[in-house]
């Protein structure tokens, strides 16, 4: 009889520990779990998935010849990478399937009718749901993806972003940031907290936009600045600074990335100089596409910057965060 209670203590204690961990895992967001030393032991410990994601409104066969050739070049330059091109309908199917347990994502994405807000949001979602790299259909692969991350950073990099423009501390035009990252090309591991934060921030901004206009999601009229701040590159930039500030316990801002000439690792995010993804631009000391550090060339089709999306300067808003 004396051995009975002793044999029961181990299962009871083990059950209590498992129950506590289960409750912690499901009750706390990922950033708080990581602050407690929690590690999922899954995707962030694996190499970045070799998947190239791109989107097009219709079938890839309907693309202009230049875009079709660039599509093929991504495959030719990266033969070990799986290449997926989603159409509009495919995007809805992907979101419903991959995020079935997150209805707030499914409802917002499928409820949107604005093609530009959807196009921005899906790039973060495919990286969150599957990982790999996303690149706009009007981009050209200049270097194999396997060469993007310098050898000294390969084992510690979980996400990659690149500078789009840099005002070097000067006041930018209204509604613009001092330093901004591109969102036409992004790399991240599946489930990375940066992508999760960007998605959550973007969804919040989209809902706020609908509330401000007092319309359903499907009737949002987004101008250039609305797109930039809610789902566009400004959203990715401010979310990146927010994520890095949280995980490092410091105030990470444009001050930490201005004037970059070589890649810089902050925590687990590798930030590339402007020439990597923003080459060919006539500002920010960007190099040419022929520069040996150029990785992707953006052709700036810019077909979305027309109509209601046309640029119209306006005062900065709080969620654009232009200063450190």
Short mmCIF file of C-alpha atoms in Angstrom, two decimals:
data_model
loop_
_atom_site.label_atom_id
_atom_site.label_comp_id
_atom_site.label_asym_id
_atom_site.label_seq_id
_atom_site.Cartn_x
_atom_site.Cartn_y
_atom_site.Cartn_z
CA UNK A 1 0.00 0.00 0.00
CA UNK A 2 2.87 2.37 0.63
CA UNK A 3 3.94 2.16 -3.00
CA UNK A 4 0.53 3.03 -4.39
CA UNK A 5 0.52 6.78 -3.78
CA UNK A 6 4.15 7.09 -4.91
CA UNK A 7 3.38 5.46 -8.25
CA UNK A 8 0.44 7.82 -8.76
CA UNK A 9 2.38 11.03 -8.11
CA UNK A 10 4.41 10.88 -11.33
CA UNK A 11 1.44 10.63 -13.73
CA UNK A 12 -0.44 13.33 -11.81
CA UNK A 13 2.51 15.74 -11.87
CA UNK A 14 3.24 14.97 -15.52
CA UNK A 15 -0.41 15.55 -16.41
CA UNK A 16 -0.38 18.87 -14.55
CA UNK A 17 2.75 20.02 -16.40
CA UNK A 18 1.37 18.99 -19.78
CA UNK A 19 -1.92 20.75 -19.04
CA UNK A 20 -0.10 23.93 -18.00
CA UNK A 21 2.02 23.95 -21.15
CA UNK A 22 -1.07 23.32 -23.28
CA UNK A 23 -2.87 26.26 -21.69
CA UNK A 24 0.15 28.53 -22.07
CA UNK A 25 0.57 27.58 -25.71
CA UNK A 26 -3.03 28.30 -26.61
CA UNK A 27 -3.56 31.29 -24.33
CA UNK A 28 -0.50 33.37 -25.09
CA UNK A 29 0.57 34.92 -28.44
CA UNK A 30 3.81 33.73 -29.97
CA UNK A 31 5.79 36.80 -28.93
CA UNK A 32 4.96 36.29 -25.25
CA UNK A 33 5.75 32.57 -25.52
CA UNK A 34 9.15 33.40 -26.96
CA UNK A 35 9.80 35.88 -24.16
CA UNK A 36 9.20 33.02 -21.74
CA UNK A 37 11.85 30.97 -23.53
CA UNK A 38 9.30 28.87 -25.40
CA UNK A 39 10.43 27.39 -28.71
CA UNK A 40 8.10 25.63 -31.10
CA UNK A 41 11.01 23.48 -32.23
CA UNK A 42 9.56 23.42 -35.73
CA UNK A 43 9.68 25.77 -38.70
CA UNK A 44 12.04 28.42 -37.32
CA UNK A 45 14.65 25.73 -36.70
CA UNK A 46 14.48 24.46 -40.30
CA UNK A 47 15.97 26.01 -43.45
CA UNK A 48 13.80 28.45 -45.36
CA UNK A 49 11.48 26.46 -47.60
CA UNK A 50 12.50 26.48 -51.24
CA UNK A 51 9.29 27.96 -52.59
CA UNK A 52 8.91 30.92 -54.94
CA UNK A 53 5.52 32.62 -54.71
CA UNK A 54 4.07 34.99 -57.31
CA UNK A 55 0.58 36.16 -58.14
CA UNK A 56 -1.21 37.21 -61.30
CA UNK A 57 -4.78 38.27 -61.94
CA UNK A 58 -5.35 35.68 -64.66
CA UNK A 59 -3.45 32.67 -65.98
CA UNK A 60 0.34 33.06 -66.43
CA UNK A 61 -0.31 32.39 -70.12
CA UNK A 62 -2.06 35.76 -70.32
CA UNK A 63 1.03 37.66 -69.19
CA UNK A 64 2.97 40.00 -71.45
CA UNK A 65 6.01 38.44 -73.10
CA UNK A 66 8.42 40.29 -70.81
CA UNK A 67 6.71 39.00 -67.67
CA UNK A 68 6.51 35.45 -69.07
CA UNK A 69 10.25 35.50 -69.76
CA UNK A 70 10.98 36.76 -66.25
CA UNK A 71 8.71 34.04 -64.86
CA UNK A 72 10.77 31.45 -66.72
CA UNK A 73 14.02 33.06 -65.56
CA UNK A 74 13.05 32.51 -61.91
CA UNK A 75 12.86 28.79 -62.70
CA UNK A 76 16.03 28.71 -64.76
CA UNK A 77 18.07 30.50 -62.10
CA UNK A 78 16.56 28.53 -59.20
CA UNK A 79 15.99 24.96 -60.44
CA UNK A 80 15.88 23.51 -56.91
CA UNK A 81 13.05 25.84 -55.89
CA UNK A 82 9.37 25.01 -56.32
CA UNK A 83 7.55 27.82 -58.15
CA UNK A 84 3.90 28.58 -57.43
CA UNK A 85 1.88 31.24 -59.25
CA UNK A 86 -1.53 32.03 -57.72
CA UNK A 87 -4.38 33.59 -59.68
CA UNK A 88 -7.07 35.68 -57.98
CA UNK A 89 -9.26 32.63 -57.52
CA UNK A 90 -6.31 30.59 -56.35
CA UNK A 91 -5.56 33.18 -53.67
CA UNK A 92 -9.03 32.77 -52.17
CA UNK A 93 -8.70 29.00 -52.23
CA UNK A 94 -5.26 29.15 -50.63
CA UNK A 95 -6.41 31.41 -47.79
CA UNK A 96 -9.52 29.35 -47.05
CA UNK A 97 -7.47 26.17 -46.93
CA UNK A 98 -4.36 27.33 -45.12
CA UNK A 99 -6.06 29.60 -42.57
CA UNK A 100 -9.24 27.67 -41.91
CA UNK A 101 -8.56 27.92 -38.17
CA UNK A 102 -8.10 31.69 -38.33
CA UNK A 103 -11.46 33.01 -39.53
CA UNK A 104 -10.45 36.63 -38.96
CA UNK A 105 -7.94 36.22 -41.79
CA UNK A 106 -10.30 34.33 -44.11
CA UNK A 107 -13.17 36.76 -43.56
CA UNK A 108 -11.12 39.88 -44.23
CA UNK A 109 -9.26 38.54 -47.26
CA UNK A 110 -12.26 36.99 -49.01
CA UNK A 111 -14.40 40.01 -48.10
CA UNK A 112 -12.02 42.46 -49.79
CA UNK A 113 -12.72 43.54 -53.36
CA UNK A 114 -9.87 46.03 -53.71
CA UNK A 115 -7.32 44.16 -55.82
CA UNK A 116 -4.31 46.07 -54.48
CA UNK A 117 -5.11 45.50 -50.81
CA UNK A 118 -5.63 41.81 -51.64
CA UNK A 119 -2.39 41.62 -53.62
CA UNK A 120 -0.44 43.10 -50.71
CA UNK A 121 -2.08 40.91 -48.10
CA UNK A 122 -1.61 37.62 -49.96
CA UNK A 123 2.17 38.03 -50.11
CA UNK A 124 2.37 38.11 -46.32
CA UNK A 125 -0.10 35.24 -46.05
CA UNK A 126 1.79 32.82 -48.32
CA UNK A 127 4.98 33.48 -46.37
CA UNK A 128 3.15 33.04 -43.07
CA UNK A 129 1.38 29.90 -44.25
CA UNK A 130 4.18 28.22 -46.21
CA UNK A 131 7.33 30.34 -46.20
CA UNK A 132 9.87 30.81 -48.97
CA UNK A 133 10.17 33.96 -51.04
CA UNK A 134 7.51 36.16 -52.55
CA UNK A 135 8.31 38.36 -55.54
CA UNK A 136 6.04 40.46 -57.74
CA UNK A 137 5.32 39.22 -61.24
CA UNK A 138 7.16 42.23 -62.70
CA UNK A 139 10.48 41.30 -61.09
CA UNK A 140 13.56 39.72 -62.64
CA UNK A 141 15.78 37.25 -60.83
CA UNK A 142 19.39 38.43 -61.08
CA UNK A 143 21.13 36.04 -58.68
CA UNK A 144 20.18 32.54 -57.44
CA UNK A 145 18.12 32.75 -54.26
CA UNK A 146 20.58 30.43 -52.51
CA UNK A 147 23.16 33.23 -52.79
CA UNK A 148 21.01 35.97 -51.24
CA UNK A 149 22.10 35.33 -47.66
CA UNK A 150 25.83 35.66 -46.93
CA UNK A 151 27.36 32.44 -45.53
CA UNK A 152 27.98 33.97 -42.11
CA UNK A 153 24.25 34.67 -41.68
CA UNK A 154 22.68 31.55 -43.18
CA UNK A 155 22.23 29.65 -39.94
CA UNK A 156 20.70 32.58 -38.06
CA UNK A 157 18.49 34.28 -40.65
CA UNK A 158 14.75 33.59 -40.51
CA UNK A 159 13.52 36.49 -42.66
CA UNK A 160 14.96 38.85 -45.27
CA UNK A 161 13.80 42.35 -46.23
CA UNK A 162 15.47 44.95 -48.45
CA UNK A 163 15.58 48.74 -48.43
CA UNK A 164 13.41 50.45 -51.05
CA UNK A 165 14.47 54.01 -50.41
CA UNK A 166 16.54 55.92 -47.86
CA UNK A 167 16.34 59.67 -47.23
CA UNK A 168 19.40 59.46 -44.96
CA UNK A 169 17.58 61.19 -42.13
CA UNK A 170 16.06 63.97 -44.21
CA UNK A 171 12.35 64.76 -43.91
CA UNK A 172 10.56 62.71 -46.57
CA UNK A 173 7.58 63.78 -48.62
CA UNK A 174 4.28 63.77 -46.69
CA UNK A 175 2.97 60.29 -45.87
CA UNK A 176 6.35 58.68 -46.56
CA UNK A 177 8.85 57.15 -44.15
CA UNK A 178 12.50 58.12 -43.73
CA UNK A 179 13.58 54.60 -44.69
CA UNK A 180 11.20 52.12 -46.27
CA UNK A 181 11.54 48.42 -47.12
CA UNK A 182 10.27 46.94 -50.38
CA UNK A 183 7.37 44.57 -50.27
CA UNK A 184 7.73 43.42 -53.87
CA UNK A 185 10.31 40.84 -52.73
CA UNK A 186 10.40 39.26 -49.25
CA UNK A 187 11.82 36.07 -47.77
CA UNK A 188 10.67 34.38 -44.57
CA UNK A 189 10.39 31.04 -42.87
CA UNK A 190 6.94 29.54 -42.48
CA UNK A 191 5.12 30.93 -39.45
CA UNK A 192 7.66 33.67 -38.78
CA UNK A 193 6.35 36.10 -36.11
CA UNK A 194 7.21 39.08 -38.36
CA UNK A 195 4.80 37.85 -41.01
CA UNK A 196 2.17 37.09 -38.38
CA UNK A 197 2.53 40.59 -36.94
CA UNK A 198 2.39 42.17 -40.40
CA UNK A 199 -0.79 40.26 -41.22
CA UNK A 200 -2.43 41.19 -37.92
CA UNK A 201 -1.47 44.86 -38.33
CA UNK A 202 -2.68 44.91 -41.93
CA UNK A 203 -6.02 43.33 -41.03
CA UNK A 204 -6.47 45.88 -38.25
CA UNK A 205 -5.70 48.72 -40.66
CA UNK A 206 -8.13 47.36 -43.28
CA UNK A 207 -10.91 47.13 -40.72
CA UNK A 208 -10.13 50.63 -39.50
CA UNK A 209 -10.32 51.89 -43.09
CA UNK A 210 -13.73 50.29 -43.56
CA UNK A 211 -14.94 51.78 -40.29
CA UNK A 212 -13.62 55.23 -41.23
CA UNK A 213 -15.43 55.09 -44.56
CA UNK A 214 -18.47 53.45 -42.91
CA UNK A 215 -18.64 50.75 -45.57
CA UNK A 216 -18.33 46.94 -45.70
CA UNK A 217 -14.91 45.50 -46.55
CA UNK A 218 -15.98 44.94 -50.14
CA UNK A 219 -16.75 48.64 -50.66
CA UNK A 220 -13.50 50.15 -49.38
CA UNK A 221 -12.12 52.87 -51.66
CA UNK A 222 -8.38 52.94 -50.99
CA UNK A 223 -6.17 55.73 -52.31
CA UNK A 224 -2.39 55.55 -52.72
CA UNK A 225 -1.68 56.55 -49.14
CA UNK A 226 -4.29 54.14 -47.76
CA UNK A 227 -2.60 51.27 -49.59
CA UNK A 228 0.90 52.34 -48.58
CA UNK A 229 0.06 52.53 -44.89
CA UNK A 230 -2.44 49.69 -44.46
CA UNK A 231 -1.00 46.81 -46.49
CA UNK A 232 1.85 48.20 -48.58
CA UNK A 233 5.58 48.68 -47.96
CA UNK A 234 5.03 51.18 -45.16
CA UNK A 235 3.04 48.51 -43.30
CA UNK A 236 5.83 45.96 -43.74
CA UNK A 237 8.41 48.54 -42.63
CA UNK A 238 6.63 49.65 -39.47
CA UNK A 239 5.81 46.03 -38.58
CA UNK A 240 9.47 45.08 -39.03
CA UNK A 241 10.60 47.83 -36.68
CA UNK A 242 7.87 46.85 -34.22
CA UNK A 243 8.88 43.17 -34.27
CA UNK A 244 12.60 43.89 -33.94
CA UNK A 245 12.02 46.37 -31.12
CA UNK A 246 9.98 43.79 -29.23
CA UNK A 247 12.39 40.87 -29.59
CA UNK A 248 15.53 42.93 -28.90
CA UNK A 249 14.08 45.07 -26.11
CA UNK A 250 15.40 48.20 -27.85
CA UNK A 251 13.93 50.90 -30.07
CA UNK A 252 14.80 49.67 -33.56
CA UNK A 253 14.04 52.30 -36.19
CA UNK A 254 15.30 53.86 -39.42
CA UNK A 255 18.39 55.01 -37.54
CA UNK A 256 19.57 51.39 -37.41
CA UNK A 257 19.25 50.79 -41.15
CA UNK A 258 19.95 54.09 -42.89
CA UNK A 259 22.96 54.23 -45.18
CA UNK A 260 23.41 50.46 -45.39
CA UNK A 261 26.07 49.31 -47.85
CA UNK A 262 26.27 45.70 -46.66
CA UNK A 263 23.61 43.32 -45.27
CA UNK A 264 22.82 43.84 -41.59
CA UNK A 265 21.37 41.19 -39.27
CA UNK A 266 19.13 42.43 -36.46
CA UNK A 267 18.01 39.51 -34.31
CA UNK A 268 16.87 37.00 -36.97
CA UNK A 269 15.94 39.45 -39.75
CA UNK A 270 18.53 40.18 -42.44
CA UNK A 271 18.18 43.68 -43.90
CA UNK A 272 19.68 44.18 -47.34
CA UNK A 273 21.01 47.48 -48.78
CA UNK A 274 18.93 49.30 -51.39
CA UNK A 275 20.81 47.86 -54.38
CA UNK A 276 19.78 44.28 -53.52
CA UNK A 277 16.08 44.66 -54.36
CA UNK A 278 15.85 48.39 -55.23
CA UNK A 279 18.51 48.67 -57.91
CA UNK A 280 17.92 50.91 -60.92
CA UNK A 281 16.21 53.66 -58.94
CA UNK A 282 17.43 57.24 -59.24
CA UNK A 283 17.64 57.88 -55.52
CA UNK A 284 18.97 56.48 -52.26
CA UNK A 285 22.39 55.77 -53.82
CA UNK A 286 20.92 52.71 -55.50
CA UNK A 287 23.21 50.81 -57.83
CA UNK A 288 22.33 49.47 -61.26
CA UNK A 289 20.96 45.99 -62.02
CA UNK A 290 24.47 45.13 -63.20
CA UNK A 291 25.89 45.76 -59.72
CA UNK A 292 27.29 42.51 -58.27
CA UNK A 293 25.17 43.00 -55.13
CA UNK A 294 21.90 43.33 -57.09
CA UNK A 295 19.66 40.30 -56.47
CA UNK A 296 16.25 41.17 -57.92
CA UNK A 297 15.30 43.88 -60.42
CA UNK A 298 11.85 45.44 -60.11
CA UNK A 299 10.42 46.67 -63.40
CA UNK A 300 7.86 48.97 -61.77
CA UNK A 301 4.89 48.19 -63.98
CA UNK A 302 2.90 50.29 -61.51
CA UNK A 303 -0.43 49.54 -63.15
CA UNK A 304 -2.13 49.84 -59.75
CA UNK A 305 -1.09 53.48 -59.23
CA UNK A 306 -3.98 54.77 -61.28
CA UNK A 307 -7.60 55.68 -60.61
CA UNK A 308 -8.45 55.75 -56.91
CA UNK A 309 -4.96 54.40 -56.15
CA UNK A 310 -3.16 57.33 -57.78
CA UNK A 311 -0.65 59.12 -55.55
CA UNK A 312 -1.97 62.09 -53.62
CA UNK A 313 0.27 63.60 -50.97
CA UNK A 314 -1.29 63.92 -47.54
CA UNK A 315 -0.15 64.37 -43.97
CA UNK A 316 1.49 61.38 -42.27
CA UNK A 317 -0.76 59.27 -40.10
CA UNK A 318 0.06 57.65 -36.80
CA UNK A 319 0.39 54.12 -38.17
CA UNK A 320 3.07 55.20 -40.66
CA UNK A 321 5.65 55.91 -37.98
CA UNK A 322 8.10 58.20 -39.76
CA UNK A 323 10.45 58.81 -36.87
CA UNK A 324 12.26 56.59 -34.36
#
